[in-house]
PDB file of C-alpha atoms in Angstrom:
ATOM      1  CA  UNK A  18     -33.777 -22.867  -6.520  1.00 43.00           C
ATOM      2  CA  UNK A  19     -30.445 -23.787  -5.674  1.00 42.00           C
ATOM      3  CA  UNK A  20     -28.947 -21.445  -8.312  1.00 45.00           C
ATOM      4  CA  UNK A  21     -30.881 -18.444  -6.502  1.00 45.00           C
ATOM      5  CA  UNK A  22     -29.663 -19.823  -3.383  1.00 49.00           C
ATOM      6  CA  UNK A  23     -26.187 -19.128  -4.323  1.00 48.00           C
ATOM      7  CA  UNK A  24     -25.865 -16.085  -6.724  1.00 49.00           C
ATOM      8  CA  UNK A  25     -27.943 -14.776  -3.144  1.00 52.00           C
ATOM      9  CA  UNK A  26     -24.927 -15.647  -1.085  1.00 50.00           C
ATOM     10  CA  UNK A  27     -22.676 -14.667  -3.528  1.00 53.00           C
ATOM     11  CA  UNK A  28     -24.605 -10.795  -3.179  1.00 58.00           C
ATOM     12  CA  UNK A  29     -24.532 -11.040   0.678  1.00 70.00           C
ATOM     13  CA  UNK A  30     -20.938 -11.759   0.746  1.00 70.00           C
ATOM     14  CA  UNK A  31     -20.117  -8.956  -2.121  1.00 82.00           C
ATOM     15  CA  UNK A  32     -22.649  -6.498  -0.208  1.00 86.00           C
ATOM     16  CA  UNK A  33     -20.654  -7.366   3.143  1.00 91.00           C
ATOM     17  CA  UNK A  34     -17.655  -6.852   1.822  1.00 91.00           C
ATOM     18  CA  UNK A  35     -18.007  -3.643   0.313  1.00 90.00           C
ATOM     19  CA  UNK A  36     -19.601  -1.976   3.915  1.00 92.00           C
ATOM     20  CA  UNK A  37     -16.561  -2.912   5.436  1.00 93.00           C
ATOM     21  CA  UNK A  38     -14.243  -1.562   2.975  1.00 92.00           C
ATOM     22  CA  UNK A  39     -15.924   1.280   2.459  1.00 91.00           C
ATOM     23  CA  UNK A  40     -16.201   1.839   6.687  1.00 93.00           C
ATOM     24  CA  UNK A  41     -12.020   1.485   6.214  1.00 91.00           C
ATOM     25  CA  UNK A  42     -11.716   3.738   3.245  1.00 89.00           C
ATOM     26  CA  UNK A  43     -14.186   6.546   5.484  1.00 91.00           C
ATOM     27  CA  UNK A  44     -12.116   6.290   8.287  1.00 92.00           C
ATOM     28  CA  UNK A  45      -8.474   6.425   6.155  1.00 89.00           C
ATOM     29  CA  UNK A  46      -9.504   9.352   4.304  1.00 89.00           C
ATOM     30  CA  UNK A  47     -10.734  10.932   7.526  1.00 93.00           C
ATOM     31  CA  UNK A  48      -6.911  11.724   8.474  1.00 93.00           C
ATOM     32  CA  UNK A  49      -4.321  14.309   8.286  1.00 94.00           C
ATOM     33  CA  UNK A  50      -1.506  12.371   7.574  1.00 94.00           C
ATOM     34  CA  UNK A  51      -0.705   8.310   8.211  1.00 94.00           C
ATOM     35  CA  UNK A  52       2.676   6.841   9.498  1.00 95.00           C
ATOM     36  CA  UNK A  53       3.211   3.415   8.717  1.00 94.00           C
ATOM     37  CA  UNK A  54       6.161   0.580   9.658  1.00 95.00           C
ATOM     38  CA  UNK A  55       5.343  -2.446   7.584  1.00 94.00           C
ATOM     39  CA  UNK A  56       7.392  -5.485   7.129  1.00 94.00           C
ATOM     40  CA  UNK A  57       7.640  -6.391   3.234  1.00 91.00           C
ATOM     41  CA  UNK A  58       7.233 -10.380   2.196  1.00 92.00           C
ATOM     42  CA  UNK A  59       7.685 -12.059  -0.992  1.00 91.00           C
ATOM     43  CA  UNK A  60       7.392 -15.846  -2.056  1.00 92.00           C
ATOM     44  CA  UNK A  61       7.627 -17.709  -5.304  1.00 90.00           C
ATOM     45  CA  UNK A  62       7.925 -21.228  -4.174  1.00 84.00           C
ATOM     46  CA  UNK A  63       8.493 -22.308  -7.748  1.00 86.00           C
ATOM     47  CA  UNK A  64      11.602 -20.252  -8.182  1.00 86.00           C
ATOM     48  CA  UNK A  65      12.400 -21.153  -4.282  1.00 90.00           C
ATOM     49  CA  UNK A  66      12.640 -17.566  -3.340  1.00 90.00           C
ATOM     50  CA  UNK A  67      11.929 -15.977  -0.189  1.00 92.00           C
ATOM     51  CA  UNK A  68      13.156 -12.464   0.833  1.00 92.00           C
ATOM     52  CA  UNK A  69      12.081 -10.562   3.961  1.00 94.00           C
ATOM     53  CA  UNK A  70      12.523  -6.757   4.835  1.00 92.00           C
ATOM     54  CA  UNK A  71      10.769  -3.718   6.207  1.00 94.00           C
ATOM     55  CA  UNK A  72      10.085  -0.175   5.794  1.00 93.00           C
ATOM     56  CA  UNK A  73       8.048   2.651   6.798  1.00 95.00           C
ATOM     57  CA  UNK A  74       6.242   5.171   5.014  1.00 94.00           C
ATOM     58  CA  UNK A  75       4.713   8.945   5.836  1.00 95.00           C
ATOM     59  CA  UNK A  76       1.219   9.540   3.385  1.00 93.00           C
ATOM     60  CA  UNK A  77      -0.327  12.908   3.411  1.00 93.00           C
ATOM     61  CA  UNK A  78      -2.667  12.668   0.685  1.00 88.00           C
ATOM     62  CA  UNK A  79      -1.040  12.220  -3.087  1.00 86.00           C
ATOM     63  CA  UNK A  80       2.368  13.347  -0.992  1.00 91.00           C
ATOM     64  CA  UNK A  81       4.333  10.583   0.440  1.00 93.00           C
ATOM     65  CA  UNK A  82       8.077   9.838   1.536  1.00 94.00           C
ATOM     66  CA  UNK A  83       8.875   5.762   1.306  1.00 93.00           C
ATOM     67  CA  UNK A  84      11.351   4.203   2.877  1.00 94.00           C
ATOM     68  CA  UNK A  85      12.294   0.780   1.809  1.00 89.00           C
ATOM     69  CA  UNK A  86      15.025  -1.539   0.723  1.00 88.00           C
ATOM     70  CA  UNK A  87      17.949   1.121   1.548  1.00 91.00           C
ATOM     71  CA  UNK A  88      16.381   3.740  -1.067  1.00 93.00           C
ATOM     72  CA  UNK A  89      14.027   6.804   0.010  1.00 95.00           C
ATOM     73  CA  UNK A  90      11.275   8.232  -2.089  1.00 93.00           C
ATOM     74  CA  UNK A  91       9.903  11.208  -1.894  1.00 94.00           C
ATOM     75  CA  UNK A  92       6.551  12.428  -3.994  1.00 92.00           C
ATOM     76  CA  UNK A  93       5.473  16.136  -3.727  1.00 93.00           C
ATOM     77  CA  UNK A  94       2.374  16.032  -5.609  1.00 89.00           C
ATOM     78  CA  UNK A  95       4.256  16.620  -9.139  1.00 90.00           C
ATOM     79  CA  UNK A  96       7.521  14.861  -9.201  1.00 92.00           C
ATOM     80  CA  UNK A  97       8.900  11.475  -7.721  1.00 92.00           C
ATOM     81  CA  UNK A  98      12.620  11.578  -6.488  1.00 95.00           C
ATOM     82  CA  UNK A  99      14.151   8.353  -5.266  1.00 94.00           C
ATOM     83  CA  UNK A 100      17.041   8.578  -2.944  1.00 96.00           C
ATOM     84  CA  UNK A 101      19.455   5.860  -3.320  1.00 95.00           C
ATOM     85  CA  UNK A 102      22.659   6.409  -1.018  1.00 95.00           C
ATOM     86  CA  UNK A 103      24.118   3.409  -2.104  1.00 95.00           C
ATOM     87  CA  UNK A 104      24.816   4.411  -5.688  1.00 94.00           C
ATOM     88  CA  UNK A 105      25.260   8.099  -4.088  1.00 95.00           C
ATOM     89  CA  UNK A 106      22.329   8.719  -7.096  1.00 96.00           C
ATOM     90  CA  UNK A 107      18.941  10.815  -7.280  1.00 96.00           C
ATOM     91  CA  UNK A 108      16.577  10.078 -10.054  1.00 94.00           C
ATOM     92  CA  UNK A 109      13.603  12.489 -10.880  1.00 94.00           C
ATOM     93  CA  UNK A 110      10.787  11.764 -12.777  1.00 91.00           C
ATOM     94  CA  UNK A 111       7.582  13.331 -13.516  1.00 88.00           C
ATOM     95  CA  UNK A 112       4.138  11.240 -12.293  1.00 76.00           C
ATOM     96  CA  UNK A 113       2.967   9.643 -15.776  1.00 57.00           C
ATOM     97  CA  UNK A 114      -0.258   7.562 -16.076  1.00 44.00           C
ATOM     98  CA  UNK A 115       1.560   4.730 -15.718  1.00 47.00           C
ATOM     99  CA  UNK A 116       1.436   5.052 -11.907  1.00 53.00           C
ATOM    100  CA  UNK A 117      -2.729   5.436 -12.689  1.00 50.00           C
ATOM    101  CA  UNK A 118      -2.995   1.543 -12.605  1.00 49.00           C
ATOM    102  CA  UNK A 119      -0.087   1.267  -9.953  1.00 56.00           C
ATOM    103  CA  UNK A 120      -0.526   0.859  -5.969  1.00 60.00           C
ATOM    104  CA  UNK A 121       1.233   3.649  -4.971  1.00 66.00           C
ATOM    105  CA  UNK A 122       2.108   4.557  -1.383  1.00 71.00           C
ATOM    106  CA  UNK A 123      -0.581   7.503  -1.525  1.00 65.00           C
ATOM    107  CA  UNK A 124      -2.749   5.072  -3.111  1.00 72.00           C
ATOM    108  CA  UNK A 125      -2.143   1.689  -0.489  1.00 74.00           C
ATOM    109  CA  UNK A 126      -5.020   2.095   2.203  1.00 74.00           C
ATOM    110  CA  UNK A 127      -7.054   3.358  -0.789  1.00 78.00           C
ATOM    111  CA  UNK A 128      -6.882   1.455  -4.195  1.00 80.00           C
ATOM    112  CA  UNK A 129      -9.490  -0.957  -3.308  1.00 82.00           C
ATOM    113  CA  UNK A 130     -11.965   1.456  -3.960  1.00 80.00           C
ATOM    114  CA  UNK A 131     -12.324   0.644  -8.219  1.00 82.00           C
ATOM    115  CA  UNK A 132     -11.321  -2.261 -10.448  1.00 87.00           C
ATOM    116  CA  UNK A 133     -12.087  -5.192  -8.177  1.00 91.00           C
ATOM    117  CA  UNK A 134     -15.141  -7.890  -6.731  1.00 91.00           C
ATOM    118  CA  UNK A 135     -15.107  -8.577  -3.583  1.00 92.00           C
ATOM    119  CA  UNK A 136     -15.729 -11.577  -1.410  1.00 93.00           C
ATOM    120  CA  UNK A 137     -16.179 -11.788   2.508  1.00 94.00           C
ATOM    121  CA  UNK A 138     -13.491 -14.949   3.612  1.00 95.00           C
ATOM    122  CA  UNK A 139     -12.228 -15.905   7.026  1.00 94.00           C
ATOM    123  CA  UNK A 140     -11.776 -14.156  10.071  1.00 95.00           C
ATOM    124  CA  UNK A 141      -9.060 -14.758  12.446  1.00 95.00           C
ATOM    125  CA  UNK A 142      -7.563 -13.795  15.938  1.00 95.00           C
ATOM    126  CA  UNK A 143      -4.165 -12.758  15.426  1.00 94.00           C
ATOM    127  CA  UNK A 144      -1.918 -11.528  18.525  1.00 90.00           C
ATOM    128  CA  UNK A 145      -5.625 -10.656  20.337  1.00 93.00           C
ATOM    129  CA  UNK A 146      -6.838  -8.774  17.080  1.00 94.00           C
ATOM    130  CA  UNK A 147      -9.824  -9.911  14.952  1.00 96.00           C
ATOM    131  CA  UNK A 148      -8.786  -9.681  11.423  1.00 96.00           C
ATOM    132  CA  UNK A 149     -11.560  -9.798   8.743  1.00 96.00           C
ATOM    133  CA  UNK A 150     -10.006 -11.000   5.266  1.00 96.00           C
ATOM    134  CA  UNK A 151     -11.412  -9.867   2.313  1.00 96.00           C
ATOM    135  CA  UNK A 152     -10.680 -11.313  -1.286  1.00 95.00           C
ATOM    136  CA  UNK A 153     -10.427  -8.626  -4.411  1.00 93.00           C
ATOM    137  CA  UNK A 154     -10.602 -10.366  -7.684  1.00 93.00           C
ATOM    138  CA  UNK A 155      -9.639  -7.322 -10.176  1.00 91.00           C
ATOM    139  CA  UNK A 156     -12.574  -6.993 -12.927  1.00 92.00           C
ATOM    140  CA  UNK A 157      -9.668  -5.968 -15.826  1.00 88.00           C
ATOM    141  CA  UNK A 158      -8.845  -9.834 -17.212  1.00 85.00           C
ATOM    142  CA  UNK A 159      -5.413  -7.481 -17.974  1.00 87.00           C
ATOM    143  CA  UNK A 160      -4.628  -7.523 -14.449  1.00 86.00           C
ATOM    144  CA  UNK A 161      -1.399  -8.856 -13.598  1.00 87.00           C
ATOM    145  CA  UNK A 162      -2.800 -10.227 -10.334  1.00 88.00           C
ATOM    146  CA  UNK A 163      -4.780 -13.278 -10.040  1.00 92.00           C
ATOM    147  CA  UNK A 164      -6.240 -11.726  -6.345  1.00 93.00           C
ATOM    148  CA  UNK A 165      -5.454  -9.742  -3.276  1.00 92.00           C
ATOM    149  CA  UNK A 166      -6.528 -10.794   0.358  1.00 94.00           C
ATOM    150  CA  UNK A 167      -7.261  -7.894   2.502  1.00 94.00           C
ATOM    151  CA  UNK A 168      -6.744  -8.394   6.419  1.00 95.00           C
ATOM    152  CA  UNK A 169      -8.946  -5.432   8.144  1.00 95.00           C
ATOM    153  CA  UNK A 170      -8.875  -5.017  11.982  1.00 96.00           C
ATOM    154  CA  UNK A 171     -12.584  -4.827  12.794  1.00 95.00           C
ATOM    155  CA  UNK A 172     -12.168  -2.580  15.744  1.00 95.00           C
ATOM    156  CA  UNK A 173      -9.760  -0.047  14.347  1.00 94.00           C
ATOM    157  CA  UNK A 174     -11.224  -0.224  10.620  1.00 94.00           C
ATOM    158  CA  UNK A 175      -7.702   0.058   9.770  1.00 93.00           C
ATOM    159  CA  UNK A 176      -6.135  -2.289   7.250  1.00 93.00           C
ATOM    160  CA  UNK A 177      -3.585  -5.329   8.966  1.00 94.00           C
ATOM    161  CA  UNK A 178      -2.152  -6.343   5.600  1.00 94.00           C
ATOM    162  CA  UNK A 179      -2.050  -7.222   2.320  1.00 92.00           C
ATOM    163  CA  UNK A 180      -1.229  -9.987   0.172  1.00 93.00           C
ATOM    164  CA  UNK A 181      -0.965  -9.671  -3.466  1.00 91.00           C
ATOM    165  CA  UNK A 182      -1.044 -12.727  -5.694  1.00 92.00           C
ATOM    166  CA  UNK A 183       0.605 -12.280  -9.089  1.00 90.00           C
ATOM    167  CA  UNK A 184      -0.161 -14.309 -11.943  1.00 89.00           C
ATOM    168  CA  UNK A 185       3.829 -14.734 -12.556  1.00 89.00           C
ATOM    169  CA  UNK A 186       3.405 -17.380  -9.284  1.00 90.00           C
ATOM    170  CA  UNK A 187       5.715 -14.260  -7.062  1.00 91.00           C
ATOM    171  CA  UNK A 188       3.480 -13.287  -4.092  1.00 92.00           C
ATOM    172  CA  UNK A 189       3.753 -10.305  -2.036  1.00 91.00           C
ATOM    173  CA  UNK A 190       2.490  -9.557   1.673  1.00 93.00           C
ATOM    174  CA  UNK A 191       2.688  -6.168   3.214  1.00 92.00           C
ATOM    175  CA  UNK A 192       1.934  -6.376   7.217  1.00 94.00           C
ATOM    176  CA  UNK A 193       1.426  -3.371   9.031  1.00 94.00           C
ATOM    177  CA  UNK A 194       3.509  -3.089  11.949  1.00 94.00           C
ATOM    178  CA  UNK A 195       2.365   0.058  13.655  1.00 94.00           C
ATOM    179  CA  UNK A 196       0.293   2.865  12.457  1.00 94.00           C
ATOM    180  CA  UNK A 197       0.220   6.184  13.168  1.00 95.00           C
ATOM    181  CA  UNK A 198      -2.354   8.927  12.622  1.00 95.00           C
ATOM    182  CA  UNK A 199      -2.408  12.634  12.474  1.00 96.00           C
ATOM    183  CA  UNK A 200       1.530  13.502  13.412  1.00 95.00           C
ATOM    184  CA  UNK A 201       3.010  16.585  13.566  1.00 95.00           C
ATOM    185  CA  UNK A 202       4.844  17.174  10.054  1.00 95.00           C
ATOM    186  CA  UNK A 203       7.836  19.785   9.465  1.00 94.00           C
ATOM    187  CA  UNK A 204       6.606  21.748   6.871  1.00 92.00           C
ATOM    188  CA  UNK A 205       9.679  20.521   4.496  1.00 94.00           C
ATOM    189  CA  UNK A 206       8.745  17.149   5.017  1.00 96.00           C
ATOM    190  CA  UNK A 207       7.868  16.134   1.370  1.00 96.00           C
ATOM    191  CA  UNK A 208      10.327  18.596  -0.156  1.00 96.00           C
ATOM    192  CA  UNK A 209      13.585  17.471  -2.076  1.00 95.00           C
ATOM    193  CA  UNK A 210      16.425  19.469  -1.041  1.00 94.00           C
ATOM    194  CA  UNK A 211      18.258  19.312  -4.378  1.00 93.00           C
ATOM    195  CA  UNK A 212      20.879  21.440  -2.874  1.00 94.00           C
ATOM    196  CA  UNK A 213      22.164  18.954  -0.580  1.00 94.00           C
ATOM    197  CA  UNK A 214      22.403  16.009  -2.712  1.00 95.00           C
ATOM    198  CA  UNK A 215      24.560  18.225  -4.949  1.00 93.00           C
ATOM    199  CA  UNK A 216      26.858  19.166  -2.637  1.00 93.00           C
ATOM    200  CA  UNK A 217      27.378  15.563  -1.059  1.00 94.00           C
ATOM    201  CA  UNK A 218      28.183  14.787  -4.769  1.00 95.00           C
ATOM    202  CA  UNK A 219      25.214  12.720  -5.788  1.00 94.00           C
ATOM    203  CA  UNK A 220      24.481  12.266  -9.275  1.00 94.00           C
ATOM    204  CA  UNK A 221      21.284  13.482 -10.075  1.00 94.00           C
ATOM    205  CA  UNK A 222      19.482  12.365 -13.132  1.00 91.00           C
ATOM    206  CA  UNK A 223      16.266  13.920 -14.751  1.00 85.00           C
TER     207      UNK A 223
END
């Protein structure tokens, strides 16, 4: 009796879990385009590391342009070209099925979708928003994280952050800042301008 009790609220909080995600992934998938400012976390408190930084990131559908930790990437549905001024360097590179197991940008307020069991965990009040975390325990026993906490905002449906736990100890949180829906986008917004880059000298590898 007591096993039925539990593997029943085990199915309740799975059942739960997956309504809510799948309200969030309706609702995502429901937009033109997404603009997102996130601030970028990661901790291995073994290794005593800590590092801090943000970024912001413009999705319209597989097409994205990232930009994070002084590099821009740009994805136009065929070909990923990252930016780096730094190095005054482009490299170009075809999508490959390695990105098919990879959270990509296009795939960040999606991926949740396949590969994982869920489980319905706390829910907290943070800065007057009630944030309903979700645990995703990847089904591959390949995965190279041990789990992922979710945060949803339960009003919005729109997803608060994200914390990735890696089995190497490093873990990674991605907090939404702002989030915007449905912007105007110049028409060359996702193209690479290879032009430009050659005349400002970059070095452009393929």
């Amino acid at each position: 009796m007591v096993c039925i009790g539990i593997n029943s609220l085990v199915a309740q909080s799975s059942s739960k879990a997956k309504t809510l995600l799948d309200e969030v992934y309706t609702k995502v998938k429901s937009y033109n385009n997404l603009y997102i400012d996130f601030k970028f976390e990661l901790d291995n408190k073994t290794e005593g590391i800590h590092q801090e930084t943000k970024g912001n990131v413009t999705i319209d559908g597989d097409k994205y342009v990232l930009n994070y930790l002084g590099a821009t990437k740009i994805f136009d549905g065929h070909k990923i070209y990252t930016i780096i001024p730094d190095n005054e360097e482009v490299t170009i590179e075809n999508k490959g099925a390695d990105d098919e197991g990879t959270i990509t940008p296009s795939k960040m307020l999606t991926f949740y979708k396949d590969g994982y069991n869920y489980k319905w965990k706390e829910s907290k009040n943070i800065k007057g928003r009630e944030i309903q975390f979700i645990e995703l325990v990847p089904i591959s026993a390949n995965a190279e994280v041990t789990n992922l906490l979710l945060g949803i905002d339960t009003q919005t449906k729109h997803i608060y952050s994200l914390v990735e736990n890696g089995k190497n100890g490093t873990a990674t949180t991605i907090t939404v800042n702002t989030m915007k829906t449905n912007q105007p986008l110049p028409k060359n917004t996702f193209v690479f301008n290879k032009d430009k880059y050659k005349k400002l000298g970059y070095y452009i590898s393929e």
